[in-house]
Coordinates of C-alpha atoms and ligand atoms in Angstrom, one line a residue:
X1 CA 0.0 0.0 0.0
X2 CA 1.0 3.9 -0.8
X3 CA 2.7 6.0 2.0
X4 CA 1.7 9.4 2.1
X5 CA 5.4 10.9 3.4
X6 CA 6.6 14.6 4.0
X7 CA 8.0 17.4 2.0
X8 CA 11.0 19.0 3.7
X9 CA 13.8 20.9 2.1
X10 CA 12.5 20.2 -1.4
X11 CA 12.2 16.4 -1.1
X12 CA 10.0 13.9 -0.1
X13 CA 10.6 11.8 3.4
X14 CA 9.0 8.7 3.8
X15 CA 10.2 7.6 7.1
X16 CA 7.8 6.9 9.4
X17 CA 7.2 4.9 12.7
X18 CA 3.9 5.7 12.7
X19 CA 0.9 5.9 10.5
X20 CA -2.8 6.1 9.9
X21 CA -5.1 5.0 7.8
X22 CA -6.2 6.9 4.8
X23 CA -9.7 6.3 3.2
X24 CA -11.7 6.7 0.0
X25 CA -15.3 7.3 1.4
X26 CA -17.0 7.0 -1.5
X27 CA -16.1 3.2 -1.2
X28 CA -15.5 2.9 2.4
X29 CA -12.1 1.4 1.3
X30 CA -8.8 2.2 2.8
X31 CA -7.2 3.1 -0.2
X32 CA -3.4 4.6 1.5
X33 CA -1.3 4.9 4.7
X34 CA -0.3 8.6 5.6
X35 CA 3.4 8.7 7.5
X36 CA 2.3 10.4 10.9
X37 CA 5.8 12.8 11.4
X38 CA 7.0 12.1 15.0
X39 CA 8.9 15.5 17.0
X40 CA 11.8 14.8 15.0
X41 CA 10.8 14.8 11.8
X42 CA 9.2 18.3 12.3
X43 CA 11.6 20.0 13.9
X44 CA 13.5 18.9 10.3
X45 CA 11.1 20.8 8.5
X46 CA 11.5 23.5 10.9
X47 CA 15.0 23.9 10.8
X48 CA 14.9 23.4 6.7
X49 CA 12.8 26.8 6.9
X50 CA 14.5 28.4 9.6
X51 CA 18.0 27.6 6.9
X52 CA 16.1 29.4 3.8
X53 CA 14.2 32.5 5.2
X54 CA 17.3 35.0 5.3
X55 CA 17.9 34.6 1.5
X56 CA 14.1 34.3 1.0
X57 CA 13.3 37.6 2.8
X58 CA 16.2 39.2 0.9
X59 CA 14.7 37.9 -2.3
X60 CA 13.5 40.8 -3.8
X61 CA 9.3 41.0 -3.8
X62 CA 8.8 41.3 -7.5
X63 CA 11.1 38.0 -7.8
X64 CA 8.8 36.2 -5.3
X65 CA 6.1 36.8 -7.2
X66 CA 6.8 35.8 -10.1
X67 CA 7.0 32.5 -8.9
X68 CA 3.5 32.7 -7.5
X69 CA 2.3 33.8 -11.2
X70 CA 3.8 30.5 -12.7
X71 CA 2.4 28.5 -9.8
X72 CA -1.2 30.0 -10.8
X73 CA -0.3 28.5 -14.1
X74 CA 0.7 25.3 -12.5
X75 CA -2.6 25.0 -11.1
X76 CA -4.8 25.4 -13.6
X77 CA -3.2 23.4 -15.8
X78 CA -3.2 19.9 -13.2
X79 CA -6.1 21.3 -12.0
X80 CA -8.4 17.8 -12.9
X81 CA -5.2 15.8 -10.9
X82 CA -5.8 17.8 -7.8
X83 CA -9.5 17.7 -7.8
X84 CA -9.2 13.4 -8.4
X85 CA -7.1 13.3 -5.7
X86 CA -9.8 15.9 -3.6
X87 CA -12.5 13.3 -4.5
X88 CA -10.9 10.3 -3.9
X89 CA -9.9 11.3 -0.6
X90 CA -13.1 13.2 0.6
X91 CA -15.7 12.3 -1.3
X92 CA -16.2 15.9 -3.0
X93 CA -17.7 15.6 -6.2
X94 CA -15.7 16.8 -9.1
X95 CA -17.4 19.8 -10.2
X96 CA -17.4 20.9 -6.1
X97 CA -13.5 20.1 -5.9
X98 CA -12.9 22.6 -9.2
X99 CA -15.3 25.1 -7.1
X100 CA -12.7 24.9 -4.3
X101 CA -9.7 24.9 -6.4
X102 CA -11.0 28.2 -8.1
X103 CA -11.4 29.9 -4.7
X104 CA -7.7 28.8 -4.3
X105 CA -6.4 30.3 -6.9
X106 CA -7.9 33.8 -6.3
X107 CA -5.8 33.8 -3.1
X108 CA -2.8 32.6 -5.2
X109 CA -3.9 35.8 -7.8
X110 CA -4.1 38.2 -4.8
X111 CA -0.7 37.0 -3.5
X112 CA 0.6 38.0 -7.0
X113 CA 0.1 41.4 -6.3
X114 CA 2.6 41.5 -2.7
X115 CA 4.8 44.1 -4.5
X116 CA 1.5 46.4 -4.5
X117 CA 0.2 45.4 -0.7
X118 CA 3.6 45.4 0.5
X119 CA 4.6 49.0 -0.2
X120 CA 4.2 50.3 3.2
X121 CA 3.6 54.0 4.2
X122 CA 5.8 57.3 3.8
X123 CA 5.0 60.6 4.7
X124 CA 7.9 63.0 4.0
X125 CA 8.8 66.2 6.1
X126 CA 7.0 64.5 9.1
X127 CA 9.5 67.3 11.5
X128 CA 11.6 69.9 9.7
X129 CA 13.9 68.0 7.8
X130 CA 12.5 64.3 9.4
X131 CA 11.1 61.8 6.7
X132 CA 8.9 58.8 8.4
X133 CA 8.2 55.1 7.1
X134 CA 6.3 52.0 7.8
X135 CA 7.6 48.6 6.5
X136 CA 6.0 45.5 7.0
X137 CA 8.9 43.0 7.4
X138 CA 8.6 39.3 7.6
X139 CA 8.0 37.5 10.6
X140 CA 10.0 34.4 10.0
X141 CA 9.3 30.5 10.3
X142 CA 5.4 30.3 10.1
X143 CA 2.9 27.2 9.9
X144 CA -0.4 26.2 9.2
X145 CA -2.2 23.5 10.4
X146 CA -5.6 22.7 8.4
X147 CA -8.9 21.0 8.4
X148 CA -9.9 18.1 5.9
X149 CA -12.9 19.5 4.4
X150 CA -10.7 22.0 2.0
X151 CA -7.3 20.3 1.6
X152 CA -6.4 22.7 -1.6
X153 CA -8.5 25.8 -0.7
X154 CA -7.5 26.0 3.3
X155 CA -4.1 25.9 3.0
X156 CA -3.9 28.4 -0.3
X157 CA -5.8 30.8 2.0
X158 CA -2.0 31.0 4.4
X159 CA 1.2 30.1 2.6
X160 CA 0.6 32.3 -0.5
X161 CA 0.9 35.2 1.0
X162 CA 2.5 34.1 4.3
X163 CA 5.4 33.0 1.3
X164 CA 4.8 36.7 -0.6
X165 CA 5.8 38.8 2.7
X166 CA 9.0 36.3 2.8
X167 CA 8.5 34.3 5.3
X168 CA 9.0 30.3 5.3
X169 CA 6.3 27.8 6.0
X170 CA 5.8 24.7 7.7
X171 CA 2.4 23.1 6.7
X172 CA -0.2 20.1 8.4
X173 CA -2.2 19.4 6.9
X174 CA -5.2 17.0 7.6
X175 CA -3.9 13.7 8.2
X176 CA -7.7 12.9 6.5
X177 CA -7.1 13.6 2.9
X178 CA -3.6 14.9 2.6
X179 CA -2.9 13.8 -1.3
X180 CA -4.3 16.4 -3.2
X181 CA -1.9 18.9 -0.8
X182 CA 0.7 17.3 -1.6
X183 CA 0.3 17.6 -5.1
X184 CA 0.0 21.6 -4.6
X185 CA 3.1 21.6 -2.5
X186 CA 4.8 19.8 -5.1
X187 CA 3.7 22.4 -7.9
X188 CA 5.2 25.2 -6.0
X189 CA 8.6 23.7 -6.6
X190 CA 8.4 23.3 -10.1
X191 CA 7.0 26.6 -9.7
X192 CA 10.7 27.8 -8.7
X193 CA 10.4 28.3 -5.2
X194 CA 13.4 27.1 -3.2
X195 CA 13.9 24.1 -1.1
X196 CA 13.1 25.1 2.6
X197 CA 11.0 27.7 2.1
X198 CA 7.4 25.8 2.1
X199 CA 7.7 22.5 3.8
X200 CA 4.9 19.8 4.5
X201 CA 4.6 17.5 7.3
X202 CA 1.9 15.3 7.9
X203 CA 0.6 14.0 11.2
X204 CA -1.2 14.5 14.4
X205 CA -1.2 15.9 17.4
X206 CA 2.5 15.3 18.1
X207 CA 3.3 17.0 15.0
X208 CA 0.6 20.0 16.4
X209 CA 2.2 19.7 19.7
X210 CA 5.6 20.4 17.9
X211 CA 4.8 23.5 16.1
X212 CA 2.9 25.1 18.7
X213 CA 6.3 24.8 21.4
X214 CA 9.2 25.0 19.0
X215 CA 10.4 29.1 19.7
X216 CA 11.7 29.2 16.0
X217 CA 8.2 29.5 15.1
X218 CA 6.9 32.8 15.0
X219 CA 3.4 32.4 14.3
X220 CA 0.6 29.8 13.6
X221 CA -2.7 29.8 11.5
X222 CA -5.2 27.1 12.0
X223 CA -8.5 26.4 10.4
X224 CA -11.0 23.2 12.3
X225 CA -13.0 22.0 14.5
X226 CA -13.8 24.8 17.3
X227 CA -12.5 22.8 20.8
X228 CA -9.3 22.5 18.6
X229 CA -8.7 25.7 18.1
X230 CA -9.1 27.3 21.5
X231 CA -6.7 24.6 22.2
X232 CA -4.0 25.7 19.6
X233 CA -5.0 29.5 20.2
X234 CA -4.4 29.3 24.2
X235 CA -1.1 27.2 23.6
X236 CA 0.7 29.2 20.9
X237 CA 0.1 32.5 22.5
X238 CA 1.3 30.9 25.8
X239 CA 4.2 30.4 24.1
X240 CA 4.7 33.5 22.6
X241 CA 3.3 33.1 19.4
X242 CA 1.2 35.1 17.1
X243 CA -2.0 33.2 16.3
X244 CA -5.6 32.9 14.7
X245 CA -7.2 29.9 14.6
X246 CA -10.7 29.7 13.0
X247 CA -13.0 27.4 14.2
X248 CA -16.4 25.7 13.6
X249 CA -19.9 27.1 13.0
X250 CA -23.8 26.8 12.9
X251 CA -25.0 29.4 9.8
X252 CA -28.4 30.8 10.5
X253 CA -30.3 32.2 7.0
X254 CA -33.6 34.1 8.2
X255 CA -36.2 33.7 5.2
X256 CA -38.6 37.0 5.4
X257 CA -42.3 36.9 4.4
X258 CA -41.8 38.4 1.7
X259 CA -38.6 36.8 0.6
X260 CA -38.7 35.3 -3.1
X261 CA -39.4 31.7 -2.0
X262 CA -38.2 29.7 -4.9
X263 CA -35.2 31.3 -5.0
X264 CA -34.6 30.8 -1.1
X265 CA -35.6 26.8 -1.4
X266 CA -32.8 26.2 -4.3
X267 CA -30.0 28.5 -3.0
X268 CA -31.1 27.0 0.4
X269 CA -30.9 23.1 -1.1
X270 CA -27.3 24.2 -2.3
X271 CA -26.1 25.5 0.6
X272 CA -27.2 23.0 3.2
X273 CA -26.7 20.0 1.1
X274 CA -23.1 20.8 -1.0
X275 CA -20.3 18.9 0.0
X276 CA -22.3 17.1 2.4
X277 CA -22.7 20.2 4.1
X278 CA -19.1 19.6 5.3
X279 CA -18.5 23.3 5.2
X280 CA -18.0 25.9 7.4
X281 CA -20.3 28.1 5.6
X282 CA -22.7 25.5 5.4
X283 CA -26.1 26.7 5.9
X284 CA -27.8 24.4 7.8
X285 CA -30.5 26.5 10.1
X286 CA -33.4 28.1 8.2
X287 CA -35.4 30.5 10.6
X288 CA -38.6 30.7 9.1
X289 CA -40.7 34.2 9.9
X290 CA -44.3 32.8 10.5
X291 CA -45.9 30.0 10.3
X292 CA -47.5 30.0 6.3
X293 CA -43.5 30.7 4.7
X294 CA -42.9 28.2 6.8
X295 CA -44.8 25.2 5.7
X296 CA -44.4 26.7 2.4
X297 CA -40.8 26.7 2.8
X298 CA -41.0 23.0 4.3
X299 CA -43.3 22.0 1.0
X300 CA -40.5 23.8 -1.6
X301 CA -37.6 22.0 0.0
X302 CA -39.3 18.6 0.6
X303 CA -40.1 18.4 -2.9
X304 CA -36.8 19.7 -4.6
X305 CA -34.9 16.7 -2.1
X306 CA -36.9 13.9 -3.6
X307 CA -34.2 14.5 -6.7
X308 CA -31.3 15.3 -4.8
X309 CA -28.7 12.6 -6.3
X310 CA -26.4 11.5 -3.5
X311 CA -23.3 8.9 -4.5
X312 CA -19.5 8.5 -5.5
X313 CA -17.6 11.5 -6.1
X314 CA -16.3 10.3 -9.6
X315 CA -19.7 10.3 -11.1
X316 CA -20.3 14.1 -12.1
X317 CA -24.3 14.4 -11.8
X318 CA -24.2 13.5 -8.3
X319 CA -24.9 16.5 -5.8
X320 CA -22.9 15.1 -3.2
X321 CA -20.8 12.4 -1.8
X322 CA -20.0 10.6 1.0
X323 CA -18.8 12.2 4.5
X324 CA -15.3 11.8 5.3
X325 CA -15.7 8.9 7.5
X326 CA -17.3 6.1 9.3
X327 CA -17.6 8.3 12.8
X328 CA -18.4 11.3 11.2
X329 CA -21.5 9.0 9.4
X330 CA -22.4 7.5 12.7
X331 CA -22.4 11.2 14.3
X332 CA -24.8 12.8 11.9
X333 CA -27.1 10.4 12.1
X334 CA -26.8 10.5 15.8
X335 CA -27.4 14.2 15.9
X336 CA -31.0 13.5 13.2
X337 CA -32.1 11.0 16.2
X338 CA -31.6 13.2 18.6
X339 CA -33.4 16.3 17.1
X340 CA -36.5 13.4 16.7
X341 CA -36.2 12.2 20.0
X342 CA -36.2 15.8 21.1
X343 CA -39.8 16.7 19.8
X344 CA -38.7 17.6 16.2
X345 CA -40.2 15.9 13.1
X346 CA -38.0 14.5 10.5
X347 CA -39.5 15.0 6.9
X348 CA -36.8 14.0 4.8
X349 CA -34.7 11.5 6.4
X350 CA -31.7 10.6 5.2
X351 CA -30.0 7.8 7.6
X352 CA -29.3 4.3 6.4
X353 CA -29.1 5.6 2.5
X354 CA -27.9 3.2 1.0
X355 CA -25.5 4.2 -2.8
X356 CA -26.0 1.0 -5.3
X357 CA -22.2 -0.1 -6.0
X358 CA -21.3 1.5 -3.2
X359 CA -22.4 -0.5 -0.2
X360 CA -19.1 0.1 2.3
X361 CA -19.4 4.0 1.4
X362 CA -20.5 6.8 4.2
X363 CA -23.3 7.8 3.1
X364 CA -26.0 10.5 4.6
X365 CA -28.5 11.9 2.1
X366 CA -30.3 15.0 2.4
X367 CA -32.3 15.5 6.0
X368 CA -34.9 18.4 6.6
X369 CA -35.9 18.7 10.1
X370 CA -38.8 20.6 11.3
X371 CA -40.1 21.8 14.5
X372 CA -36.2 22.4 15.6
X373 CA -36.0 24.1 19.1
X374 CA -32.6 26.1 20.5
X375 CA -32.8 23.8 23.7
X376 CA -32.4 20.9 21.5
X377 CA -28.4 19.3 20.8
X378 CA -29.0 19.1 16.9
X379 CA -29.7 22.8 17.2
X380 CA -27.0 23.8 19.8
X381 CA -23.9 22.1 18.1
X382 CA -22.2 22.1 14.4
X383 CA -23.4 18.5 12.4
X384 CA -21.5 19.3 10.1
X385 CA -23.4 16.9 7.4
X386 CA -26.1 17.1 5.0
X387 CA -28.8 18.1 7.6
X388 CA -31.4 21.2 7.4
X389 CA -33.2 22.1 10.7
X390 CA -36.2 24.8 10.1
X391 CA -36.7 26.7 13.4
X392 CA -40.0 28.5 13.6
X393 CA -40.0 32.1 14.6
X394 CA -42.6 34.6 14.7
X395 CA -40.6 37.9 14.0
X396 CA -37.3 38.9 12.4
X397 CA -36.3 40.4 15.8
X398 CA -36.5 36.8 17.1
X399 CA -34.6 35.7 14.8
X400 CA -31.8 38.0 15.1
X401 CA -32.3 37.0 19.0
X402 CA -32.0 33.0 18.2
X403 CA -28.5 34.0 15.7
X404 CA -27.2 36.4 18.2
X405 CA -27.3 34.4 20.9
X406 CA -25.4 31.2 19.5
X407 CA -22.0 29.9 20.3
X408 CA -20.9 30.5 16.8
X409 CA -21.1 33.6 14.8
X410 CA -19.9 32.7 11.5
X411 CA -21.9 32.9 8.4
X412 CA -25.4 33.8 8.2
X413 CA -27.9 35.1 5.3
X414 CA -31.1 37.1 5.1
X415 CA -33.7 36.6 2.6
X416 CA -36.2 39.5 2.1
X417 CA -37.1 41.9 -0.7
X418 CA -37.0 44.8 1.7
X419 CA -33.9 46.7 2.0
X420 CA -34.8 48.4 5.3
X421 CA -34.8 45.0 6.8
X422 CA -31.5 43.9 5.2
X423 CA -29.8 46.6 6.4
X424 CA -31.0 46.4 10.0
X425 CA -29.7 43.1 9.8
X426 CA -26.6 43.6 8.6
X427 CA -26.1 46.4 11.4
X428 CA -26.8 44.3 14.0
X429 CA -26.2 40.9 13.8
X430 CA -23.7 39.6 16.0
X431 CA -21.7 37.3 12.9
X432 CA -19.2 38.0 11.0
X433 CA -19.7 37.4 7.2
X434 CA -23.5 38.3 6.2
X435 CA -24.9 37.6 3.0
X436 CA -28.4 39.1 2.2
X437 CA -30.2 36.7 -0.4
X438 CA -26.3 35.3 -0.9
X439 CA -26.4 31.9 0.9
X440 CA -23.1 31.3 0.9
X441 CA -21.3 35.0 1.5
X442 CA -17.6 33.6 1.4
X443 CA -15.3 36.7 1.0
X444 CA -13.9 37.4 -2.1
X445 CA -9.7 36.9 -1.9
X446 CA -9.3 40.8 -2.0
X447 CA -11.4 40.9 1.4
X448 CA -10.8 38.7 4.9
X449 CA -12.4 35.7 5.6
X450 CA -13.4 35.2 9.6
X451 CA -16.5 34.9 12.0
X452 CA -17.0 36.2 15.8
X453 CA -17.5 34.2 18.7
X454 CA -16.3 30.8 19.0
X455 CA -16.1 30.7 15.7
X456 CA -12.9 32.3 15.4
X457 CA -9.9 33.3 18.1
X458 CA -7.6 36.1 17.3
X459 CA -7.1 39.4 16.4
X460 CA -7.5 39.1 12.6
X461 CA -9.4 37.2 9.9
X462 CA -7.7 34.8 7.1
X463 CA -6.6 35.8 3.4
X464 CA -6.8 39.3 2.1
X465 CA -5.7 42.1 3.3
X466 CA -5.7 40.9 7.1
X467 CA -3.7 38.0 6.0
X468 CA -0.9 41.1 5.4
X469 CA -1.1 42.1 8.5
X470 CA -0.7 38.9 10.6
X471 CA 2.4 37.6 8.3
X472 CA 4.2 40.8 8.8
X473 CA 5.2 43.0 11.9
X474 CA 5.4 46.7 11.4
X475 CA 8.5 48.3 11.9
X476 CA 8.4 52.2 11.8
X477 CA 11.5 54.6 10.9
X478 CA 11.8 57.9 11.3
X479 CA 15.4 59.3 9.6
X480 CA 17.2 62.8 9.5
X481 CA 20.1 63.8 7.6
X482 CA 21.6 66.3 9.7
X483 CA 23.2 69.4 8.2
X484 CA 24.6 72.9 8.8
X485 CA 21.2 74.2 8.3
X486 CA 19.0 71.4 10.5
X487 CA 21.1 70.9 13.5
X488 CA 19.3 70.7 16.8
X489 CA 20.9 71.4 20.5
X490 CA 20.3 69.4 23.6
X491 CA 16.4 69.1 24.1
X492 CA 14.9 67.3 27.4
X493 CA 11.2 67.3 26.6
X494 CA 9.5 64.7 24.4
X495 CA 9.8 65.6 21.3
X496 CA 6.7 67.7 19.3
Ligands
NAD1 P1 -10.2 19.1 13.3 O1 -10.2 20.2 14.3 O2 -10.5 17.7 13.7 O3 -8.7 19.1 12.6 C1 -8.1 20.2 12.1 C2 -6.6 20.1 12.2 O4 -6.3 20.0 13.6 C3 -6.1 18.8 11.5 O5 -4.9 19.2 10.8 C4 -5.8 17.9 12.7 O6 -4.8 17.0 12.4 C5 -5.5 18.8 13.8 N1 -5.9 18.2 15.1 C6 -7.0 17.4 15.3 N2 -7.0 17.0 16.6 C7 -6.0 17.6 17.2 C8 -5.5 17.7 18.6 N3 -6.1 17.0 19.6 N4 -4.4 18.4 18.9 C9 -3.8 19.1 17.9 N5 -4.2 19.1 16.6 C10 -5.3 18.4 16.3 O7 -11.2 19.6 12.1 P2 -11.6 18.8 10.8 O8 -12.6 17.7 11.3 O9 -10.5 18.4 10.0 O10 -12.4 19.9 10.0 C11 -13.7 20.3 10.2 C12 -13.9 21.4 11.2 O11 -13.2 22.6 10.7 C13 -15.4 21.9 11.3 O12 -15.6 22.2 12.7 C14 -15.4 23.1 10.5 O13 -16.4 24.0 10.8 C15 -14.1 23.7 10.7 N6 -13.7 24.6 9.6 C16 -13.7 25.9 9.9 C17 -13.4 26.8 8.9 C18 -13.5 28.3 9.1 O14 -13.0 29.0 8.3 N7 -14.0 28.8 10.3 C19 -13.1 26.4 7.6 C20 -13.1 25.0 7.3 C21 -13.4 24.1 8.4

């Protein structure tokens, strides 16, 4: 069987002592083994960064990225080899890996332009004679650790620019699906970039564990599952580290009266339903404003999910594939039980779907659940499958009350027709990315991807223009030139 190794210094490692399992859950079939990188094998790749940043920060910016600009190339041109290995190793189905890839390479595309972003600030004459200056320099060794649900996306949202503000990276990816990033780290070197400065270890917490204590590392970035990343946020900043670490989510869309309703019901299906609804973005509430949208609502989505189409990810007219695992399977349809035992009525229920050729595969097809309460679990936590609950409201206000009050604050989406409404909403709801009649309102790569609350820990978001600011420090000169005609005597006060 295939062993999944490590990229350090430019070359692949396959030395392992350890190593896990690596599935294709379209077929319920372990189809690899993944090398699990013990302390040593990380603090390789650390030192194989530590080794190439001073000639990579020295490398002038224009020169960096021009490497990113053949890399976008790279990309598109193996871009159906990366999505194959996305679906074999998730379950995504083509057309939704290629979705991913795209939103990938827009953070590759913005990278392209660090010369611009990277100018800094001048203001001449700030004191007779006194010029001042703002450069943003490097930070140094950085990593990422990232979640299996995006393992080409994810990641492209960090090292691109972390790489264009000339810093050297140490990735982890998931340990889940870590083929298709392989594949991407691997195009970066034909790209031109030079050995050290991206490395890729794969493993688990000890490899975690690693990065976050290791003092050559300056700062960490981490995209999952919400208990994990208060866990990585509290320990790299104990140990001195700069940090965000985005976490999980439970995306509320609030569908109006007079919202248009077949509109709402398809963008809705999409939303919930895509990738499983393994997605942070994943819409998988829909507050319902009275009691007639709401059966109506109920009716529209009921009907559209008899043709949902539910199977491997190699066959292009499915909707969706598998979940990523056994446990994750077993969870979701654990979470659908609970809502029924809870009171809730489950109208479309998609536990025990069986795929034909498929029988070994995790399959969940599409649930909608009615009557869901906020005391119930299936309300309170993330899913993270292909399950809809409809919560009855009676007002917007209430609404805004149920979203505001959550543990996450991630995504969320208003559909109305009235423009007074959508921008109370956006005012004052307590989330961070809004979409009004956008379902899915994922920040372009020239903005900043992050939520509030538990749903992210930090100071700034991910990508964009933030993503400037967390790979670089700010450093601040202020310069005269003294001459005959500016020269200052002794002076005791601050100076004005
Ligand atoms: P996860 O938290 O299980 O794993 C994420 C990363 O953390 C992986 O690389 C994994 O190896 C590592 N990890 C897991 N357990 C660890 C431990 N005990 N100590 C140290 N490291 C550990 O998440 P996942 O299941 O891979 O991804 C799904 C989760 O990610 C969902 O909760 C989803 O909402 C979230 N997510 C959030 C965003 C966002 O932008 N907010 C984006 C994508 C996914």
């Amino acid at each position: 069987m295939s062993i999944i190794g490590h990229l350090i210094n430019g070359e692949s490692h396959n030395d392992y002592t350890r190593s896990q399992d690596v599935y294709n859950p379209s077929t319920g079939q372990v189809a690899s083994q993944v090398a699990l990188a013990d302390k040593t094998t990380v603090e390789q790749a650390i030192s194989a960064a530590q080794q190439a940043f001073p000639a990579w920060r020295d490398t002038p910016v224009a020169k960096r990225a021009q490497i990113m600009f053949r890399y976008k190339t790279l990309l598109e041109e193996n871009a159906e080899r990366i999505c194959e290995l996305v679906g074999q190793q998730h379950g995504k189905i083509v057309h939704d890996a290629m979705g991913e890839l795209t939103r990938g390479i827009e953070n590759v595309e913005y990278a392209c332009a660090a010369p611009e972003v990277l100018k800094g600030e001048h203001s001449r004459n700030v004191g007779p004679g006194i010029d001042s200056w703002s450069e943003f320099q490097a930070l140094g060794v950085v990593a990422g650790i990232t979640p299996f649900n995006f393992p080409v996306m994810v990641p492209m949202w960090m090292f691109p620019m972390a790489l264009m503000c000339g810093n050297s990276f140490v990735l982890k990816p998931s340990e889940r699906d870590p083929s298709a990033t392989m594949l991407i780290a691997e195009l970066l070197h034909q790209a031109g970039l030079p050995a050290g400065v991206f490395n890729v270890v794969n493993g688990d917490k000890e490899a975690v564990d690693t990065l976050l204590t290791d003092p050559r590392v300056a700062a960490v970035s981490f995209v999952g599952s919400t208990p994990i990343a208060e866990y990585i946020y509290s320990t790299a900043t104990a140990n001195g580290k700069r940090c965000q670490a985005l976490g999980g989510a439970k995306n509320h869309a609030i569908i109006m009266p007079d919202a248009d309703l077949d509109n709402a019901v398809n963008s809705l299906l999409g939303a919930a339903f895509g990738s499983s609804g393994e997605r942070c973005m994943a819409l998988s509430v829909a507050v319902a404003v009275g009691d007639e949208i709401a059966d109506r609502l109920v009716d529209g989505l009921t009907q559209q999910m008899q043709n949902l189409k539910v199977g491997a990810y190699s066959d292009k007219e499915n909707d969706f594939g598998p979940l990523i695992s056994a446990e994750q399977r077993d969870k979701v349809e654990m979470y659908i039980s609970s809502a029924e035992a809870d009171g809730a009525t489950v109208v479309v229920d998609g536990r025990n779907t069986q795929v034909a050729g498929y029988p070994d595969g995790f399959y969940v097809g599409g649930t909608l659940i009615d009557h869901v309460t906020e005391t119930m679990k299936a309300y309170q936590e993330e899913i993270f499958g292909p399950v809809l609950c409809v919560v009855r409201v009676d007002s917007m206000e209430q609404g805004m009350q149920l979203i505001n009050k959550h543990q996450f604050g991630n995504g969320t989406c208003l559909y109305t027709r009235d423009g007074e409404a959508a921008r109370y909403f956006s005012d004052n709801i307590q989330v961070g990315m809004v979409g009004i009649n956008i379902p899915l309102p994922v920040p372009v790569s020239y903005h900043s991807f992050g939520g509030w609350k538990r749903s992210l820990f930090g100071d700034l978001h991910a990508y964009g223009p933030d993503a400037v600011r967390f790979y670089t420090k700010r450093k601040t000169i202020t310069q005269r030139w003294p001459s005959a005609s500016v020269r200052e005597g002794v002076n005791f006060s601050f100076p004005s």
